[in-house]
Short mmCIF file of C-alpha atoms and ligand atoms in Angstrom, two decimals:
data_model
loop_
_atom_site.label_atom_id
_atom_site.label_comp_id
_atom_site.label_asym_id
_atom_site.label_seq_id
_atom_site.Cartn_x
_atom_site.Cartn_y
_atom_site.Cartn_z
CA MET A 1 44.66 38.11 145.01
CA GLU A 2 46.73 41.07 143.81
CA PHE A 3 50.61 40.99 143.38
CA ARG A 4 51.00 43.99 145.12
CA ASP A 5 47.50 45.46 146.79
CA LEU A 6 47.32 49.30 145.79
CA LYS A 7 43.54 49.61 146.11
CA LYS A 8 44.13 48.29 149.94
CA GLN A 9 46.68 51.08 150.54
CA TYR A 10 44.45 53.77 148.81
CA GLN A 11 41.61 52.29 151.25
CA ILE A 12 43.77 53.70 154.17
CA LEU A 13 44.87 56.84 152.93
CA LYS A 14 41.89 58.01 151.59
CA PRO A 15 40.51 60.92 153.34
CA LYS A 16 44.45 62.40 153.10
CA MET A 17 44.69 61.54 149.89
CA ASP A 18 41.32 62.64 148.14
CA GLN A 19 41.88 65.82 150.58
CA ALA A 20 45.25 66.65 149.01
CA VAL A 21 44.14 66.03 145.54
CA MET A 22 41.25 67.96 145.95
CA GLU A 23 43.74 71.01 147.11
CA VAL A 24 45.76 70.70 143.97
CA MET A 25 42.73 70.92 141.98
CA GLU A 26 41.28 73.79 143.71
CA SER A 27 44.45 75.61 143.56
CA SER A 28 44.64 75.27 139.94
CA GLN A 29 48.17 75.11 140.37
CA PHE A 30 49.16 71.67 138.71
CA ILE A 31 52.37 72.18 136.86
CA GLY A 32 55.56 73.03 139.63
CA GLY A 33 54.38 74.90 142.21
CA PRO A 34 54.14 74.91 146.09
CA LYS A 35 53.69 70.82 146.45
CA VAL A 36 56.32 69.84 144.28
CA LYS A 37 58.60 72.01 145.93
CA GLU A 38 57.73 70.71 149.25
CA LEU A 39 58.39 67.16 148.30
CA GLU A 40 61.65 68.25 146.73
CA GLU A 41 62.71 69.30 149.87
CA ARG A 42 61.52 66.10 151.96
CA LEU A 43 62.58 63.98 149.71
CA ALA A 44 66.38 65.90 149.40
CA SER A 45 66.22 65.61 153.65
CA TYR A 46 64.99 62.05 153.83
CA VAL A 47 67.57 61.16 151.75
CA GLY A 48 70.41 62.93 153.17
CA VAL A 49 71.46 64.79 149.84
CA LYS A 50 71.59 68.52 149.29
CA HIS A 51 69.63 68.51 145.87
CA CYS A 52 66.47 66.22 144.72
CA ILE A 53 65.01 67.14 141.06
CA THR A 54 61.64 65.28 140.45
CA CYS A 55 60.66 64.96 136.57
CA GLY A 56 58.68 62.68 134.84
CA ASN A 57 59.84 58.90 135.08
CA GLY A 58 62.56 56.94 136.40
CA THR A 59 64.26 56.46 132.70
CA ASP A 60 64.05 60.53 132.36
CA ALA A 61 65.57 60.89 135.44
CA LEU A 62 68.68 58.11 134.56
CA THR A 63 68.86 59.83 131.20
CA MET A 64 69.56 63.63 132.30
CA VAL A 65 72.10 62.70 134.64
CA LEU A 66 73.82 60.54 131.58
CA LYS A 67 73.40 64.06 130.10
CA ALA A 68 74.44 66.13 132.21
CA TRP A 69 77.46 64.43 132.21
CA GLY A 70 77.91 64.48 128.45
CA ILE A 71 78.11 60.42 128.44
CA LYS A 72 78.19 59.76 124.19
CA GLU A 73 79.03 57.18 121.79
CA GLY A 74 82.64 55.94 122.16
CA ASP A 75 81.67 55.78 126.21
CA ALA A 76 81.51 52.80 128.39
CA VAL A 77 78.86 52.68 130.97
CA PHE A 78 78.72 49.63 133.46
CA VAL A 79 75.75 48.15 134.17
CA PRO A 80 74.46 45.07 135.64
CA SER A 81 72.84 43.01 133.39
CA PHE A 82 70.48 41.17 136.07
CA THR A 83 67.83 44.58 136.12
CA PHE A 84 64.95 46.00 134.75
CA PHE A 85 65.67 46.97 130.87
CA ALA A 86 65.84 50.64 131.22
CA SER A 87 69.08 50.88 133.26
CA ALA A 88 71.01 49.69 129.86
CA GLU A 89 68.55 51.48 127.62
CA VAL A 90 69.31 54.71 129.03
CA VAL A 91 72.85 54.37 127.91
CA SER A 92 71.82 53.38 124.23
CA PHE A 93 69.66 55.38 123.92
CA GLU A 94 72.98 58.25 124.35
CA GLY A 95 74.56 56.25 122.02
CA ALA A 96 76.97 55.30 124.59
CA THR A 97 77.89 51.35 125.33
CA PRO A 98 76.13 49.77 128.40
CA VAL A 99 78.62 47.28 129.33
CA PHE A 100 77.19 44.08 130.99
CA VAL A 101 78.36 42.87 134.52
CA ASP A 102 77.20 39.77 136.36
CA VAL A 103 75.66 39.86 139.90
CA ASP A 104 76.13 38.15 143.24
CA ARG A 105 73.90 35.19 143.68
CA ASP A 106 73.23 36.11 146.57
CA THR A 107 72.18 39.81 146.76
CA PHE A 108 71.37 39.90 143.27
CA ASN A 109 73.26 43.61 142.85
CA MET A 110 76.43 43.88 141.18
CA ASP A 111 79.30 41.48 141.28
CA VAL A 112 82.28 44.01 141.96
CA HIS A 113 84.87 41.70 140.57
CA SER A 114 82.85 41.61 137.51
CA LEU A 115 82.66 45.14 137.39
CA GLU A 116 86.57 45.19 137.73
CA THR A 117 87.29 42.13 135.26
CA ALA A 118 84.65 44.02 132.45
CA ILE A 119 86.63 47.56 132.96
CA LYS A 120 89.83 45.96 132.68
CA ALA A 121 88.69 44.04 129.58
CA VAL A 122 87.20 47.43 127.64
CA LEU A 123 90.89 49.12 128.65
CA LYS A 124 92.39 45.91 127.18
CA GLU A 125 90.84 45.82 123.64
CA GLY A 126 91.20 49.84 123.61
CA LYS A 127 87.86 51.13 121.49
CA LEU A 128 85.69 52.54 124.16
CA LYS A 129 86.39 54.99 127.24
CA PRO A 130 85.23 53.88 130.58
CA ARG A 131 83.57 56.60 132.13
CA ALA A 132 80.82 55.70 135.00
CA VAL A 133 79.18 52.88 136.40
CA MET A 134 75.54 51.97 137.21
CA PRO A 135 74.60 49.76 140.40
CA VAL A 136 71.12 48.99 140.67
CA ASP A 137 69.95 48.56 144.10
CA LEU A 138 67.84 45.63 142.93
CA PHE A 139 64.28 44.33 144.94
CA GLY A 140 65.12 46.74 147.47
CA LEU A 141 68.72 46.12 148.61
CA PRO A 142 71.23 49.03 147.98
CA ALA A 143 74.48 47.42 145.98
CA ASP A 144 77.78 47.49 147.82
CA TYR A 145 78.74 50.99 147.63
CA ASP A 146 81.59 51.14 149.56
CA ALA A 147 83.66 48.36 147.36
CA ILE A 148 82.13 49.93 143.84
CA GLN A 149 83.39 53.27 145.04
CA GLN A 150 86.65 52.17 145.20
CA ILE A 151 86.74 50.49 141.87
CA ALA A 152 84.90 53.49 140.54
CA ASP A 153 87.84 55.58 142.26
CA LYS A 154 90.66 53.43 140.81
CA TYR A 155 89.45 53.89 136.97
CA ASP A 156 88.04 57.12 137.17
CA LEU A 157 84.49 56.51 136.45
CA LEU A 158 81.50 58.42 137.56
CA VAL A 159 79.02 56.59 140.06
CA LEU A 160 75.28 56.39 139.04
CA GLU A 161 73.18 54.76 141.54
CA ASP A 162 69.51 53.53 140.09
CA GLY A 163 67.51 53.22 142.84
CA ALA A 164 64.40 52.83 141.29
CA GLN A 165 63.71 50.01 143.53
CA GLY A 166 66.48 51.25 146.28
CA PHE A 167 64.06 54.12 147.96
CA GLY A 168 63.99 53.61 151.61
CA GLY A 169 66.76 51.34 152.06
CA THR A 170 69.87 51.77 153.60
CA TYR A 171 73.52 51.03 153.47
CA LYS A 172 76.20 51.09 156.43
CA GLY A 173 73.72 53.86 157.96
CA LYS A 174 73.16 55.65 154.46
CA ARG A 175 70.03 55.83 152.80
CA ALA A 176 69.65 54.70 149.32
CA CYS A 177 70.18 57.09 146.52
CA SER A 178 72.51 59.30 148.60
CA PHE A 179 75.61 56.93 146.94
CA GLY A 180 78.08 57.88 143.93
CA ASP A 181 77.88 61.19 142.02
CA ALA A 182 74.15 60.79 141.78
CA ALA A 183 71.01 58.88 142.05
CA THR A 184 67.70 57.96 140.42
CA THR A 185 64.35 56.77 141.58
CA SER A 186 61.37 56.03 139.97
CA PHE A 187 57.83 56.63 141.45
CA PHE A 188 55.72 54.17 139.29
CA PRO A 189 53.32 53.09 141.59
CA ALA A 190 54.31 49.82 142.21
CA LYS A 191 57.69 51.13 143.45
CA PRO A 192 58.50 51.43 147.00
CA LEU A 193 57.47 54.89 146.84
CA GLY A 194 54.67 55.08 144.01
CA CYS A 195 52.37 57.59 142.81
CA TYR A 196 49.26 57.42 140.90
CA GLY A 197 51.08 57.39 137.33
CA ASP A 198 54.50 58.52 136.30
CA GLY A 199 57.14 59.95 138.52
CA GLY A 200 61.13 60.16 139.13
CA ALA A 201 63.47 61.72 140.68
CA VAL A 202 67.18 63.00 140.36
CA PHE A 203 69.43 62.91 143.58
CA THR A 204 72.78 65.09 143.71
CA ASN A 205 74.91 66.69 146.52
CA ASP A 206 76.83 68.52 143.34
CA ASP A 207 75.51 71.90 142.42
CA GLU A 208 76.39 72.10 138.35
CA THR A 209 74.76 68.84 138.15
CA ALA A 210 71.47 69.74 139.68
CA ALA A 211 71.57 73.10 137.73
CA TYR A 212 71.96 71.51 134.22
CA ILE A 213 69.28 68.87 135.18
CA ARG A 214 66.68 71.77 136.34
CA SER A 215 67.71 73.49 132.84
CA LEU A 216 67.51 69.90 130.99
CA ALA A 217 63.83 69.17 132.14
CA VAL A 218 62.38 72.36 131.33
CA HIS A 219 63.15 72.56 127.63
CA GLY A 220 66.93 73.66 128.18
CA LYS A 221 65.79 77.01 130.17
CA GLY A 222 68.93 79.43 131.28
CA GLU A 223 67.68 82.68 133.26
CA HIS A 224 63.88 81.90 132.63
CA LYS A 225 61.23 79.21 131.26
CA TYR A 226 61.77 81.60 127.41
CA ASP A 227 65.31 81.68 127.74
CA ASN A 228 66.67 78.43 125.80
CA VAL A 229 70.18 77.59 126.39
CA ARG A 230 70.41 74.07 125.81
CA ILE A 231 68.17 71.60 123.68
CA GLY A 232 66.29 69.97 127.00
CA TRP A 233 63.10 68.48 126.67
CA ASN A 234 59.81 68.32 128.99
CA SER A 235 59.97 65.93 132.00
CA ARG A 236 58.29 67.26 135.19
CA LEU A 237 56.53 65.76 138.08
CA ASP A 238 53.15 67.19 138.45
CA ALA A 239 51.15 68.78 141.14
CA ILE A 240 49.03 66.36 141.70
CA GLN A 241 51.69 63.70 141.71
CA ALA A 242 53.65 65.91 144.10
CA ALA A 243 50.36 66.04 146.58
CA ILE A 244 49.81 62.20 146.73
CA LEU A 245 53.70 61.75 146.93
CA LEU A 246 53.47 63.56 150.18
CA VAL A 247 50.78 61.32 151.68
CA LYS A 248 52.21 58.31 150.65
CA LEU A 249 55.94 59.69 152.25
CA ASP A 250 53.94 60.05 155.61
CA ALA A 251 53.05 56.73 155.05
CA PHE A 252 56.29 55.04 153.99
CA GLU A 253 58.56 56.83 156.91
CA GLU A 254 55.68 56.19 159.74
CA TYR A 255 54.66 52.20 159.37
CA GLU A 256 55.04 51.09 155.64
CA LEU A 257 58.98 50.65 155.45
CA LYS A 258 58.51 48.84 158.73
CA GLY A 259 55.05 46.80 157.87
CA ILE A 260 56.67 45.17 154.94
CA ASP A 261 59.88 44.30 156.40
CA GLN A 262 57.88 42.29 158.87
CA VAL A 263 56.10 40.46 156.15
CA ALA A 264 59.49 40.20 154.69
CA GLN A 265 60.23 38.53 158.34
CA TRP A 266 57.08 36.20 158.51
CA TYR A 267 58.09 34.97 154.49
CA THR A 268 61.22 34.28 155.52
CA GLU A 269 60.56 32.85 158.77
CA PHE A 270 58.16 30.18 156.58
CA LEU A 271 60.22 29.35 153.84
CA LYS A 272 63.78 29.58 154.89
CA ASP A 273 64.00 25.93 155.46
CA LYS A 274 62.81 24.96 152.01
CA VAL A 275 64.07 27.25 149.19
CA LYS A 276 66.59 29.95 149.18
CA THR A 277 64.85 33.18 151.07
CA PRO A 278 66.48 36.66 150.13
CA ILE A 279 69.89 37.84 151.83
CA VAL A 280 70.26 41.27 153.33
CA PRO A 281 73.97 41.28 154.67
CA GLU A 282 74.65 43.07 157.77
CA GLY A 283 74.97 46.87 157.49
CA TYR A 284 71.89 46.76 155.09
CA THR A 285 68.58 47.30 155.30
CA SER A 286 66.17 46.90 152.36
CA SER A 287 62.97 48.45 151.17
CA TRP A 288 61.71 45.34 149.66
CA ALA A 289 60.70 46.14 146.47
CA GLN A 290 60.16 42.64 145.64
CA TYR A 291 60.27 39.28 147.56
CA THR A 292 62.21 37.44 145.50
CA ILE A 293 62.98 33.83 146.24
CA THR A 294 65.33 31.27 144.31
CA LEU A 295 64.99 27.65 143.15
CA LYS A 296 66.79 24.82 142.81
CA SER A 297 65.62 24.70 138.71
CA GLU A 298 63.53 26.21 136.36
CA GLU A 299 61.53 22.79 136.60
CA GLU A 300 60.97 23.42 140.35
CA ARG A 301 60.07 27.12 139.88
CA ASP A 302 57.39 26.41 137.30
CA LEU A 303 55.48 23.79 139.59
CA ILE A 304 55.63 26.51 142.54
CA ILE A 305 54.25 28.97 139.95
CA THR A 306 51.57 26.78 138.79
CA LYS A 307 50.67 25.60 142.24
CA LEU A 308 50.12 29.44 143.43
CA ARG A 309 48.56 30.08 140.24
CA GLU A 310 45.68 27.28 140.58
CA GLN A 311 45.05 28.89 144.11
CA GLY A 312 44.27 32.44 142.49
CA ILE A 313 47.89 33.90 143.83
CA PRO A 314 50.08 35.69 141.65
CA THR A 315 53.43 35.84 140.98
CA ILE A 316 55.94 37.59 138.76
CA ILE A 317 59.55 36.89 137.42
CA TYR A 318 62.00 39.87 137.72
CA TYR A 319 63.29 39.50 135.34
CA PRO A 320 63.00 35.98 133.04
CA LYS A 321 65.88 37.55 130.39
CA PRO A 322 68.76 39.30 131.38
CA LEU A 323 69.90 41.81 129.78
CA HIS A 324 72.58 40.42 127.10
CA ARG A 325 69.55 37.69 126.31
CA GLN A 326 67.35 40.49 125.08
CA THR A 327 66.83 40.69 121.19
CA VAL A 328 67.74 44.20 121.08
CA TYR A 329 71.36 43.64 122.35
CA LYS A 330 71.93 40.14 119.95
CA ASN A 331 74.95 41.32 118.11
CA HIS A 332 76.06 43.56 121.36
CA LYS A 333 79.21 42.50 122.77
CA LEU A 334 79.67 40.66 126.68
CA TYR A 335 82.73 41.47 127.71
CA VAL A 336 82.51 39.34 130.43
CA PRO A 337 80.68 36.09 130.88
CA CYS A 338 77.32 36.82 133.35
CA PRO A 339 76.32 33.33 134.50
CA VAL A 340 74.65 34.07 137.05
CA SER A 341 72.44 36.31 135.51
CA GLU A 342 71.66 34.08 133.27
CA GLU A 343 71.11 31.43 136.36
CA LEU A 344 69.29 33.56 138.29
CA SER A 345 66.58 34.37 135.51
CA ARG A 346 65.79 31.04 135.15
CA THR A 347 65.38 30.20 139.38
CA VAL A 348 64.12 33.11 140.67
CA VAL A 349 60.30 34.08 141.01
CA SER A 350 58.48 37.04 143.17
CA LEU A 351 55.78 36.14 145.71
CA SER A 352 52.92 38.46 146.29
CA PHE A 353 53.95 41.29 148.21
CA ASP A 354 53.01 44.44 149.92
CA PRO A 355 53.10 46.18 153.26
CA TYR A 356 49.20 45.48 154.36
CA ARG A 357 49.65 41.65 154.45
CA SER A 358 48.86 40.20 157.66
CA LYS A 359 50.38 37.17 159.07
CA ASN A 360 47.45 34.97 158.01
CA LEU A 361 47.54 35.56 154.74
CA ILE A 362 51.16 34.78 154.31
CA THR A 363 50.90 31.78 155.79
CA GLY A 364 48.33 31.00 153.45
CA ILE A 365 50.22 31.42 150.64
CA VAL A 366 53.47 29.89 152.15
CA ASP A 367 50.42 27.21 152.50
CA ASN A 368 49.55 26.59 149.02
CA LEU A 369 53.50 26.09 147.92
CA PHE A 370 54.40 22.94 149.57
C1 PLP B 1 61.37 50.80 137.28
C2 PLP B 1 62.68 51.06 137.04
C3 PLP B 1 63.34 52.00 136.09
C4 PLP B 1 62.55 53.06 135.30
O1 PLP B 1 61.48 53.52 136.02
P1 PLP B 1 60.68 54.23 135.17
O2 PLP B 1 59.80 55.31 136.40
O3 PLP B 1 59.42 53.08 134.78
O4 PLP B 1 60.95 55.01 133.65
C5 PLP B 1 64.65 52.01 135.97
N1 PLP B 1 65.55 51.12 136.40
C6 PLP B 1 65.22 50.28 137.26
C7 PLP B 1 65.93 49.23 137.91
C8 PLP B 1 63.46 49.97 137.67
O5 PLP B 1 63.31 49.07 138.59
#
């Protein structure tokens, strides 16, 4: 069994997908062009923001926003400790300091109390300048943007939504990747909306940020490609990936998002009396990048992983180490304790999952568990 069955998805989309890729090959317009433009317009309108700028991957998307905002050495960016490494890496890459914040046990997302405590600790120390907060929509569930925005306003911080896993989720009727001052996503194949390689995008309503990022992504271009006004780099989504994403976006909107929500409901129905199943609070919907259960102990988790593995059913631990425990950050100052991030890294496991599962298949997985 595949953890996320991308082969099955391709088999279903194959006629349209092959056609779309062939069209790009026949047009021989591989970089930029009408497919990329069409995709950016569709993504911006789906999310509900003015600008969408596609780029090479989700990590570049985050990096470009930080650069556009001039985040640099001496600046503090508040990042949850329980997330994928890239969320903090991009901050360090700019020479700024990621300040780790704990997460909420039920939503796995940034804990706003921990955030405010961390901001106060940084201000009290007086060495770093708080500049931005980077909430992550972990496992497909948007963070608590109203509460985060309130704190950001209070301390004059920019908000960058890391929506790499959040695309398709909603919060109080608004779509993920529309929150804060800018948002990013990733089209890595296993994300809610994935392409057949690497890809990413930045979303913003701010004209200036958008123009700056369009320049950064093409060698710091000015009026045109051979007019260079700043140091940038090369980060573009190619036309074949854009064509693939246009086909996938149709499926995503028409039935995949509904499909995966149904599969999640089956899991929850079968598992809720036995383990802690994911919580989607009132006012939120998840795009279910992962279906992640929480066990009582590391031992119980190991037992479940082993039982499933014996039946050929894969599981993945997202994430086995909170970021503040990563080797590269071992001498990094921790401004607030992150006990929940540590606990979750010992007790969570994500189950094999995608929109193309039948109820029987889910029953089969669950029956192997207990
Ligand atoms: C995947 C991911 C990224 C990075 O995206 P890439 O396209 O792999 O560079 C960043 N943040 C989070 C939370 C992610 O899950």
